[in-house]
PDB file of C-alpha atoms in Angstrom:
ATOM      1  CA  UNK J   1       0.000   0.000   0.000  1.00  0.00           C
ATOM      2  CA  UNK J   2       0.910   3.646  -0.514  1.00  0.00           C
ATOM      3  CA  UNK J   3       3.135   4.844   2.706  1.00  0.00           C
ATOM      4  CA  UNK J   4       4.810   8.189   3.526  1.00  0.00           C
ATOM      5  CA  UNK J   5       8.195   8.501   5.301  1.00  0.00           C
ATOM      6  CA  UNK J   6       8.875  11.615   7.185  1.00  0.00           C
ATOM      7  CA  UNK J   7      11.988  12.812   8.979  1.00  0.00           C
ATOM      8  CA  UNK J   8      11.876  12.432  12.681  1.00  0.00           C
ATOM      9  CA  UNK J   9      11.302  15.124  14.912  1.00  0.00           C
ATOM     10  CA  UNK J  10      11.660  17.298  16.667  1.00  0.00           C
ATOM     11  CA  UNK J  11      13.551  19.782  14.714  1.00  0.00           C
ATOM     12  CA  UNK J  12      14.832  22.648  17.030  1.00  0.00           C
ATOM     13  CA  UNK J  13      16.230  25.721  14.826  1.00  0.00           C
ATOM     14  CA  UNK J  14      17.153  29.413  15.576  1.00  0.00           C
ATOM     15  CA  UNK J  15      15.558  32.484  13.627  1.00  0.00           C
ATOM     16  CA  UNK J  16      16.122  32.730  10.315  1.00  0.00           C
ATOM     17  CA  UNK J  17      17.906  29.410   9.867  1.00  0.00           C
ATOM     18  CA  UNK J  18      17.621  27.175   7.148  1.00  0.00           C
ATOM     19  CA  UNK J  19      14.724  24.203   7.121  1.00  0.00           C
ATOM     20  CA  UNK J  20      14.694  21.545   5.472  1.00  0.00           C
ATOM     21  CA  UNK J  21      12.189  18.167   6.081  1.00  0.00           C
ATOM     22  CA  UNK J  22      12.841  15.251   4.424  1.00  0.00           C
ATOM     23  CA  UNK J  23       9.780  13.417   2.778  1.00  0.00           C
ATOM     24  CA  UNK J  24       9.620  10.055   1.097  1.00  0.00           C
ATOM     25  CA  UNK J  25       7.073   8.367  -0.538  1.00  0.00           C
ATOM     26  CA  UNK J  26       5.981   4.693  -1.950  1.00  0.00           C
ATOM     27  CA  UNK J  27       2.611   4.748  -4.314  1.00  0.00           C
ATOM     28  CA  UNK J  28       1.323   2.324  -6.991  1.00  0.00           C
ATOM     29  CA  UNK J  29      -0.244   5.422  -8.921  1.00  0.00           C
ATOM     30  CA  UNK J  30       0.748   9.139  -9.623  1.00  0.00           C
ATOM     31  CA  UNK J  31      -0.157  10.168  -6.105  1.00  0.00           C
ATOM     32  CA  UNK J  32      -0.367  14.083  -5.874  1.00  0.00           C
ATOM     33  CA  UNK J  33       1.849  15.778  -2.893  1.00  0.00           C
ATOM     34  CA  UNK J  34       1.403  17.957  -0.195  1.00  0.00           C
ATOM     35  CA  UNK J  35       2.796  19.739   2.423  1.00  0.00           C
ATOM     36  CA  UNK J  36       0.547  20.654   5.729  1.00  0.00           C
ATOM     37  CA  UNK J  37       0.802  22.442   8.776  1.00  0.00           C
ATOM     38  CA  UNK J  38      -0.869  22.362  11.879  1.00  0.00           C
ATOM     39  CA  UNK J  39      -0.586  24.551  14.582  1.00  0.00           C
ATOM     40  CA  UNK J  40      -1.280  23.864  18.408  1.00  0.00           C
ATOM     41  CA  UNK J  41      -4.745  22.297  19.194  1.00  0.00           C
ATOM     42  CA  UNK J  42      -6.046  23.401  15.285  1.00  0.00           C
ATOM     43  CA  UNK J  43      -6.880  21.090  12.313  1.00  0.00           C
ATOM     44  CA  UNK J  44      -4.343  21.119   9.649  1.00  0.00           C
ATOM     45  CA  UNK J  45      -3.976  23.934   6.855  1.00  0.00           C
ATOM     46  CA  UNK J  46      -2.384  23.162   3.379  1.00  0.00           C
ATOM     47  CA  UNK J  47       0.616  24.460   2.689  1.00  0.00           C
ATOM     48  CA  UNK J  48       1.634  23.690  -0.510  1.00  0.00           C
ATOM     49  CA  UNK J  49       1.329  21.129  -3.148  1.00  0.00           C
ATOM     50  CA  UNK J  50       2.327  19.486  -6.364  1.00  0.00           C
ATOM     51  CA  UNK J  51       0.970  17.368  -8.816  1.00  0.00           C
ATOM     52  CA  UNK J  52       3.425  15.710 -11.202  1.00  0.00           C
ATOM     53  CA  UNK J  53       7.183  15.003 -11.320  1.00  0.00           C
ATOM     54  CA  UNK J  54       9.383  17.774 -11.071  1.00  0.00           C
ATOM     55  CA  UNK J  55       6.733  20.602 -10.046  1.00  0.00           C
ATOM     56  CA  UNK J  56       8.009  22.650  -7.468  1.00  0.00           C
ATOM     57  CA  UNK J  57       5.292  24.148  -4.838  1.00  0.00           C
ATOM     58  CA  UNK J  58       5.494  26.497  -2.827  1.00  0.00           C
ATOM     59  CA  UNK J  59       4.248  28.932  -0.140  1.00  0.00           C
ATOM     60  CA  UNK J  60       4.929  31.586   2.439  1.00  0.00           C
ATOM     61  CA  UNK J  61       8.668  30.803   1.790  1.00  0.00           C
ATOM     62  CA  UNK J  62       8.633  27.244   1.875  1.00  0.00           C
ATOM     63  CA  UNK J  63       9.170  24.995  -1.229  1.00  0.00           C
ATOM     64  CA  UNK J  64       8.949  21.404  -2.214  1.00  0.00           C
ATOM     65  CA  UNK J  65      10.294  19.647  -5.577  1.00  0.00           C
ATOM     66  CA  UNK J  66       8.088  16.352  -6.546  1.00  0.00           C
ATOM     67  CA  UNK J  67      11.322  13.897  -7.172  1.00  0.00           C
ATOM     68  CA  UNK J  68       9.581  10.930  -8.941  1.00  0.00           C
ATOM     69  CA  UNK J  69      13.412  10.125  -9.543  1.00  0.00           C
ATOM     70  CA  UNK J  70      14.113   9.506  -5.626  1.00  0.00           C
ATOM     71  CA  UNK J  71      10.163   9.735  -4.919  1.00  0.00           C
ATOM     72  CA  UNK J  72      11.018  12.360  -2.811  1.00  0.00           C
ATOM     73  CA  UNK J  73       9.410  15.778  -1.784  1.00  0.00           C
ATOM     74  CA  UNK J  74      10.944  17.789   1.139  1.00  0.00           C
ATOM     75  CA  UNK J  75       9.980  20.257   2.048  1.00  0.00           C
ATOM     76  CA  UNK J  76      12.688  23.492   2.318  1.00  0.00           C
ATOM     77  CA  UNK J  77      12.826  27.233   3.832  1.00  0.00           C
ATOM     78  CA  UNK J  78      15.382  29.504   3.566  1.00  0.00           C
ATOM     79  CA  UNK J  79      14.747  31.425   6.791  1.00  0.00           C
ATOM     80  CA  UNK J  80      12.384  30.365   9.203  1.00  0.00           C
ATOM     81  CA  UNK J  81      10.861  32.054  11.710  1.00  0.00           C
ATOM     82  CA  UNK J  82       9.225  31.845  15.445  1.00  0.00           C
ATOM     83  CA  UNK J  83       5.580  31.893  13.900  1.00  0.00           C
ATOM     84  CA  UNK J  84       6.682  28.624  11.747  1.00  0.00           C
ATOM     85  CA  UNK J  85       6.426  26.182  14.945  1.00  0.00           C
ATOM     86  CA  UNK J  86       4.175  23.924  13.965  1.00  0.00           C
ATOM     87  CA  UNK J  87       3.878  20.566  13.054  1.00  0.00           C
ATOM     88  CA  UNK J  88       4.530  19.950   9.228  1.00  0.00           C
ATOM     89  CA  UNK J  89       2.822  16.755   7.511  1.00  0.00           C
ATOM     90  CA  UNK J  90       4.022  15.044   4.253  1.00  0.00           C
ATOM     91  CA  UNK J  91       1.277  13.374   2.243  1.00  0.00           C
ATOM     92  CA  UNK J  92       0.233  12.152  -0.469  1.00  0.00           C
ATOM     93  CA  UNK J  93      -3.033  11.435  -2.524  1.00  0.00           C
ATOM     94  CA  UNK J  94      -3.570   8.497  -4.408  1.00  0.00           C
ATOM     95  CA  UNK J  95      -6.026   8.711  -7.664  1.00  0.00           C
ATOM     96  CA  UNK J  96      -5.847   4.842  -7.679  1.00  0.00           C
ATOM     97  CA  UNK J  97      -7.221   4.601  -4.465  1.00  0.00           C
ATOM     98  CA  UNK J  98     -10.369   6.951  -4.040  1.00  0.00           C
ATOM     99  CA  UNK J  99      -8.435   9.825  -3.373  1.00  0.00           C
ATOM    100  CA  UNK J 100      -7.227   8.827  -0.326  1.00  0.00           C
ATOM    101  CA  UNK J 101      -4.753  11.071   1.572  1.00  0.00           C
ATOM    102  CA  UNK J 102      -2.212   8.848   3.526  1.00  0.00           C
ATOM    103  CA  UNK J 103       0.126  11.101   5.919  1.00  0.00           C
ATOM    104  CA  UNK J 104       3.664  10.555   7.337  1.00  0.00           C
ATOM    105  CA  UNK J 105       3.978  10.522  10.979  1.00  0.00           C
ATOM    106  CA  UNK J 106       4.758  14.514  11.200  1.00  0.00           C
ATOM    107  CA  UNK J 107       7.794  16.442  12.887  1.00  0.00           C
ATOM    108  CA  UNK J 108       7.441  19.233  15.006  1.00  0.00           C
ATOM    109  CA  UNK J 109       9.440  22.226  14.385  1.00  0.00           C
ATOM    110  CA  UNK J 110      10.667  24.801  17.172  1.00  0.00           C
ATOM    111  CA  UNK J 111      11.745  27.819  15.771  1.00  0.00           C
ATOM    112  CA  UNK J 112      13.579  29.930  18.913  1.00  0.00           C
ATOM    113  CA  UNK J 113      14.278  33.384  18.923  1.00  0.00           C
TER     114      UNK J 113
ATOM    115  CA  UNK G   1     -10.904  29.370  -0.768  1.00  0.00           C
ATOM    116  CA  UNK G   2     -13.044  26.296   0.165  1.00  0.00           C
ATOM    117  CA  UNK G   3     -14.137  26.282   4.054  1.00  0.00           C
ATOM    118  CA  UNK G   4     -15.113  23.701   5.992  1.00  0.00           C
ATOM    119  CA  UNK G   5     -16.519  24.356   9.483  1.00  0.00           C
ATOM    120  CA  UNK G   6     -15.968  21.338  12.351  1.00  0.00           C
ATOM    121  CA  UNK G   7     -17.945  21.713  15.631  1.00  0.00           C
ATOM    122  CA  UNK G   8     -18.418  21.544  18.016  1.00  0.00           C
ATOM    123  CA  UNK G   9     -14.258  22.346  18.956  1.00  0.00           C
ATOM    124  CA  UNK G  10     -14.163  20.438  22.146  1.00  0.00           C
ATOM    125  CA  UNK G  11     -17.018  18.531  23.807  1.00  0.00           C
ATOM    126  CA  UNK G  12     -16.498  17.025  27.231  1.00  0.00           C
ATOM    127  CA  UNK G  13     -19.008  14.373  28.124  1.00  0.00           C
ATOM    128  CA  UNK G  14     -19.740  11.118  30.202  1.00  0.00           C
ATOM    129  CA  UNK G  15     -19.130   7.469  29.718  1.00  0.00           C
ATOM    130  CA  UNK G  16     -21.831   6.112  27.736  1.00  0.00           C
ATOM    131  CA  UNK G  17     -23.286   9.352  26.399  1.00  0.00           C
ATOM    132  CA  UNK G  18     -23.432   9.961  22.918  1.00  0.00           C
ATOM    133  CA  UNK G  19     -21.319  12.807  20.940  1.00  0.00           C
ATOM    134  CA  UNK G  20     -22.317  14.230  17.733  1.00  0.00           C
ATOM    135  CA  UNK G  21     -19.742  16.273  15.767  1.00  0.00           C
ATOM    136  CA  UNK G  22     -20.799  18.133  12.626  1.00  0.00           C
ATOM    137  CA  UNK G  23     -18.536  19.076   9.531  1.00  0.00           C
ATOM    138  CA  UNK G  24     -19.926  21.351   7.127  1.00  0.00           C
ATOM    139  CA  UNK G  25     -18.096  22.719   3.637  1.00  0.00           C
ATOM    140  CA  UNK G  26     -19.433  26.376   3.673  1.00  0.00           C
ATOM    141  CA  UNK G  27     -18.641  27.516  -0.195  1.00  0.00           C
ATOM    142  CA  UNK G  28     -18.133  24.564  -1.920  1.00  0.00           C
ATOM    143  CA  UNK G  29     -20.119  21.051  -2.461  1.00  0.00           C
ATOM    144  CA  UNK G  30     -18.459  17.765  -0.332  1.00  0.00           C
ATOM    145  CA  UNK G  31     -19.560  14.775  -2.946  1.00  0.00           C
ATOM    146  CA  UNK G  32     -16.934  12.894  -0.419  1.00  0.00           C
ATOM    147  CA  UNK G  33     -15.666  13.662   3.135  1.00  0.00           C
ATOM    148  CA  UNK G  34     -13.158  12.106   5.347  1.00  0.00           C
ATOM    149  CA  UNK G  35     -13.121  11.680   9.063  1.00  0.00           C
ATOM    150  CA  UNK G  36      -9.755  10.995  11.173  1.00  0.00           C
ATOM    151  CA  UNK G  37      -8.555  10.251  15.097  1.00  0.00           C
ATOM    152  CA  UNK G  38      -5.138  12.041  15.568  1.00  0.00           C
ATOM    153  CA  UNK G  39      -3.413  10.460  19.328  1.00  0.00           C
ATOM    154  CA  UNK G  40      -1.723  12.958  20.729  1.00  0.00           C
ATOM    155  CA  UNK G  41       1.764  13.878  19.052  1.00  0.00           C
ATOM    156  CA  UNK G  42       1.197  11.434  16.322  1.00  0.00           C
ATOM    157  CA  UNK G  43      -0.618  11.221  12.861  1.00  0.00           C
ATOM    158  CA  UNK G  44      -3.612  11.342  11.064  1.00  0.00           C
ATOM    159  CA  UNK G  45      -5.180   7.594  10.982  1.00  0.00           C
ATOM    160  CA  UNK G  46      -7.953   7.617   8.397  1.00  0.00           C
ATOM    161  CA  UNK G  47     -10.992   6.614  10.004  1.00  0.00           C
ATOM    162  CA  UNK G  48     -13.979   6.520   7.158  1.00  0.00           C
ATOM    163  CA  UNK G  49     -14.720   7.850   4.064  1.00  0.00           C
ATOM    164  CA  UNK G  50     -18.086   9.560   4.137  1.00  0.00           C
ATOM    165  CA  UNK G  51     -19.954   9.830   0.456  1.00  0.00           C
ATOM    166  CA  UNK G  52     -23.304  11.533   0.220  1.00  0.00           C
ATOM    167  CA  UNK G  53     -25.886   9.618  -0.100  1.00  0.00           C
ATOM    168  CA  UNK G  54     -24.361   6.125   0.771  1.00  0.00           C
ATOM    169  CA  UNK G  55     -23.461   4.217   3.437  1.00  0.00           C
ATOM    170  CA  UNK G  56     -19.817   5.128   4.676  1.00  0.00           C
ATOM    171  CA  UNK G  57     -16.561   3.191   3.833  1.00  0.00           C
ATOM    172  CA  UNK G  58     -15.040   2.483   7.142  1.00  0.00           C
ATOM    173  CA  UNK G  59     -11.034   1.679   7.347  1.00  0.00           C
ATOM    174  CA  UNK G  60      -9.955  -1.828   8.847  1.00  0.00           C
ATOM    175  CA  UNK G  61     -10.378  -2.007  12.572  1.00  0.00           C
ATOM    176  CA  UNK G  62     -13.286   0.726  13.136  1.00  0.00           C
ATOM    177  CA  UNK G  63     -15.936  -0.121  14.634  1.00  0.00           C
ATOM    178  CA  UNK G  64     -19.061   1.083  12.470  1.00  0.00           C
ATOM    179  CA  UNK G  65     -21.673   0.327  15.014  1.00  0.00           C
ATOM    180  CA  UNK G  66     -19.532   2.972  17.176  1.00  0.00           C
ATOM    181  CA  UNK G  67     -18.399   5.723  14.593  1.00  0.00           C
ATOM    182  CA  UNK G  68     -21.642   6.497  13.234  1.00  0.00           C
ATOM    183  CA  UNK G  69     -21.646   8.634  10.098  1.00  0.00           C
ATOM    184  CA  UNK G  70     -23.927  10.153   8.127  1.00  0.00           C
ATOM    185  CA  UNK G  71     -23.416  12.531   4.978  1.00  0.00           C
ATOM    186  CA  UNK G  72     -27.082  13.186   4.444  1.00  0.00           C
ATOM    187  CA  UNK G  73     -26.277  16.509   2.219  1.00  0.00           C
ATOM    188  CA  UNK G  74     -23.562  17.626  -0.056  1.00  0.00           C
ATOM    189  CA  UNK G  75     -22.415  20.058   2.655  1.00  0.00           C
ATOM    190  CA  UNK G  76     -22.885  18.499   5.769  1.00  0.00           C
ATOM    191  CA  UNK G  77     -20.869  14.819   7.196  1.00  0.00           C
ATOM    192  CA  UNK G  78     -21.784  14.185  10.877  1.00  0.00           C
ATOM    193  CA  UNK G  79     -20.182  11.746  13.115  1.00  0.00           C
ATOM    194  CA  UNK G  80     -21.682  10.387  15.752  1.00  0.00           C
ATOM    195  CA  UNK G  81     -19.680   8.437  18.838  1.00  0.00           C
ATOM    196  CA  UNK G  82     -21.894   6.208  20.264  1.00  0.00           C
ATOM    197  CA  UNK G  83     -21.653   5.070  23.885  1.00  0.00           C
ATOM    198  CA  UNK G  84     -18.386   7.083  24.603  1.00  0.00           C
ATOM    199  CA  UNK G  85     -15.458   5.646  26.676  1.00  0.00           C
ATOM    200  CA  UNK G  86     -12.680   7.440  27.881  1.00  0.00           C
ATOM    201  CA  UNK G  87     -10.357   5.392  25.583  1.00  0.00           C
ATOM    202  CA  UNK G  88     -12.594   7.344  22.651  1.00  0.00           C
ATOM    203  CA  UNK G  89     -11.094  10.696  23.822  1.00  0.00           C
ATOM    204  CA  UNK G  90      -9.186  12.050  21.003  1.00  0.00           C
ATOM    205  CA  UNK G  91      -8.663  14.595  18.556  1.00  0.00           C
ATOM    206  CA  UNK G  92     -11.407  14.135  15.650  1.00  0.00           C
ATOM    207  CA  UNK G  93     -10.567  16.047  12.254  1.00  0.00           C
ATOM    208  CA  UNK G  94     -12.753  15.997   9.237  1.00  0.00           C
ATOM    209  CA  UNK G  95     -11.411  17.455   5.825  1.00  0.00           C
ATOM    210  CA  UNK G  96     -13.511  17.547   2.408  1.00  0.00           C
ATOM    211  CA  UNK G  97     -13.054  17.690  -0.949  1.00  0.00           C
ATOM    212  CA  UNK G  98     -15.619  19.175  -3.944  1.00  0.00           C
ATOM    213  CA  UNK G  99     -16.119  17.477  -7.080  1.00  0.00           C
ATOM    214  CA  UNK G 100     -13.235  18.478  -8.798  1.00  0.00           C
ATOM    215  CA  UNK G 101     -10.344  19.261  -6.354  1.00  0.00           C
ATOM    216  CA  UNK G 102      -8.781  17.055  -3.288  1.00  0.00           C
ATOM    217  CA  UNK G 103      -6.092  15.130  -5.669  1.00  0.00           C
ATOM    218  CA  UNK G 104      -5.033  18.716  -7.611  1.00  0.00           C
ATOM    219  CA  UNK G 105      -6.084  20.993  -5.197  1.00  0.00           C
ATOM    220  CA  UNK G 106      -5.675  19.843  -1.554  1.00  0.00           C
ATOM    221  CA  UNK G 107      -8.307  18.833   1.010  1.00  0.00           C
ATOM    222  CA  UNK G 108      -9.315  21.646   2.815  1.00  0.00           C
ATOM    223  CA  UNK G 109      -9.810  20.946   6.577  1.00  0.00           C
ATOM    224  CA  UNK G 110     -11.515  21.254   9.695  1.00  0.00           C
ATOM    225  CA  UNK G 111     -10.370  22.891  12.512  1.00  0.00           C
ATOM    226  CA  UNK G 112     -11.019  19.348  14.542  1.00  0.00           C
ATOM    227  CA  UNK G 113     -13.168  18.432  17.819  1.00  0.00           C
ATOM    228  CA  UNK G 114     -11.089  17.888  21.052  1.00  0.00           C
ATOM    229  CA  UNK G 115     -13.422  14.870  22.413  1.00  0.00           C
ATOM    230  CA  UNK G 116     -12.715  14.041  26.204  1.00  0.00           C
ATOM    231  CA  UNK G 117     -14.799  11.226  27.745  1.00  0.00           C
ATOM    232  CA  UNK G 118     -14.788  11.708  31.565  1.00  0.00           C
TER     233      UNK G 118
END
């Protein structure tokens, strides 16, 4: 079945450091990607997506390449800040499989002043 | 964008009672809905897949007799937990997608029930 590897967490980083979150994915289709963040005790928000090899989304700062190559999409931000803690989900959406979303396990991200 | 609105946020109630929690797209029509149980500091675990007008697909080990749903309208999913046990306390999230998004376009969320069972 279609699975979604995330790096673990937690990632603690200072202001304005560089981000990166390593997703990787197995699918039996052409699963469409996503990015999405939740924040404390709140459902989760998309944050960016892509829907065929080699797109590139991207949002608020943050970017993600759809690898089909390494079936890879992580997710990357050039300067994070506080207001990015969060938790960040990789996942991915099957159009063999009803649409399904299937999510990786999520890593939290501490941005410190 | 597309909206959907999850309530109630957080409902605390008593062992054996019944909860009802209501997921409603507000701009958009929900042909298909999805309802999941995030554990605290861990992921989403898809629960059932909620299709108006027909019974719900439920996901291997979910007890449908327990997780009650019903998408009765193209803008409103309900799930219902039926004779609630503290081990049911969770965090409930339901996300939607309209006819012609979800695999292009995202699922747009809810902002998710906070169900304790006392």
């Amino acid at each position: 079945g279609d699975s979604v590897t995330q790096m673990e967490g937690p990632v603690t980083l200072s202001e304005e450091a560089f981000l990166t979150i390593n997703c990787t994915y197995t699918a039996t289709g052409y699963p469409s990607l996503f990015w999405y963040v939740q924040y404390p005790g709140e459902g989760l928000q998309l944050l960016l997506k892509a829907t065929k090899a080699d797109d590139k989304g991207s949002n608020k700062g943050f970017e993600a390449t759809y690898r089909k190559e390494t079936t890879s999409f992580h997710l990357e931000k050039g300067s994070v800040q506080v207001s990015d803690s969060a938790v960040y989900f990789c996942a991915l959406a099957d159009n063999t499989n009803a649409g399904k979303s299937t999510f990786g396990d999520g890593t939290t991200l501490t941005v410190k002043p | 964008g597309a909206v959907v609105s999850q309530h109630p946020s957080w409902v605390i109630c008593k062992s054996g009672t019944s909860v009802k929690i209501e997921c409603r797209s507000l701009d958009f029509q929900a042909t298909t809905m999805f309802w999941y149980r995030q554990f605290p500091k861990q992921s989403l675990m898809l629960m059932a897949t909620s299709n108006e007008g027909s019974k719900a697909t439920y996901e291997q080990g979910v007890e449908k007799d327990k997780f009650l749903i019903n998408h009765a309208s193209l803008t409103l999913s309900t799930l219902t937990v039926t004779s609630a046990h503290p081990e049911d306390s969770s965090f409930y999230i339901c996300s939607a997608r309209d006819q012609g998004g979800g695999l292009y376009y995202g699922y747009t969320f809810g902002s998710g029930t906070r169900l304790t069972v006392v």
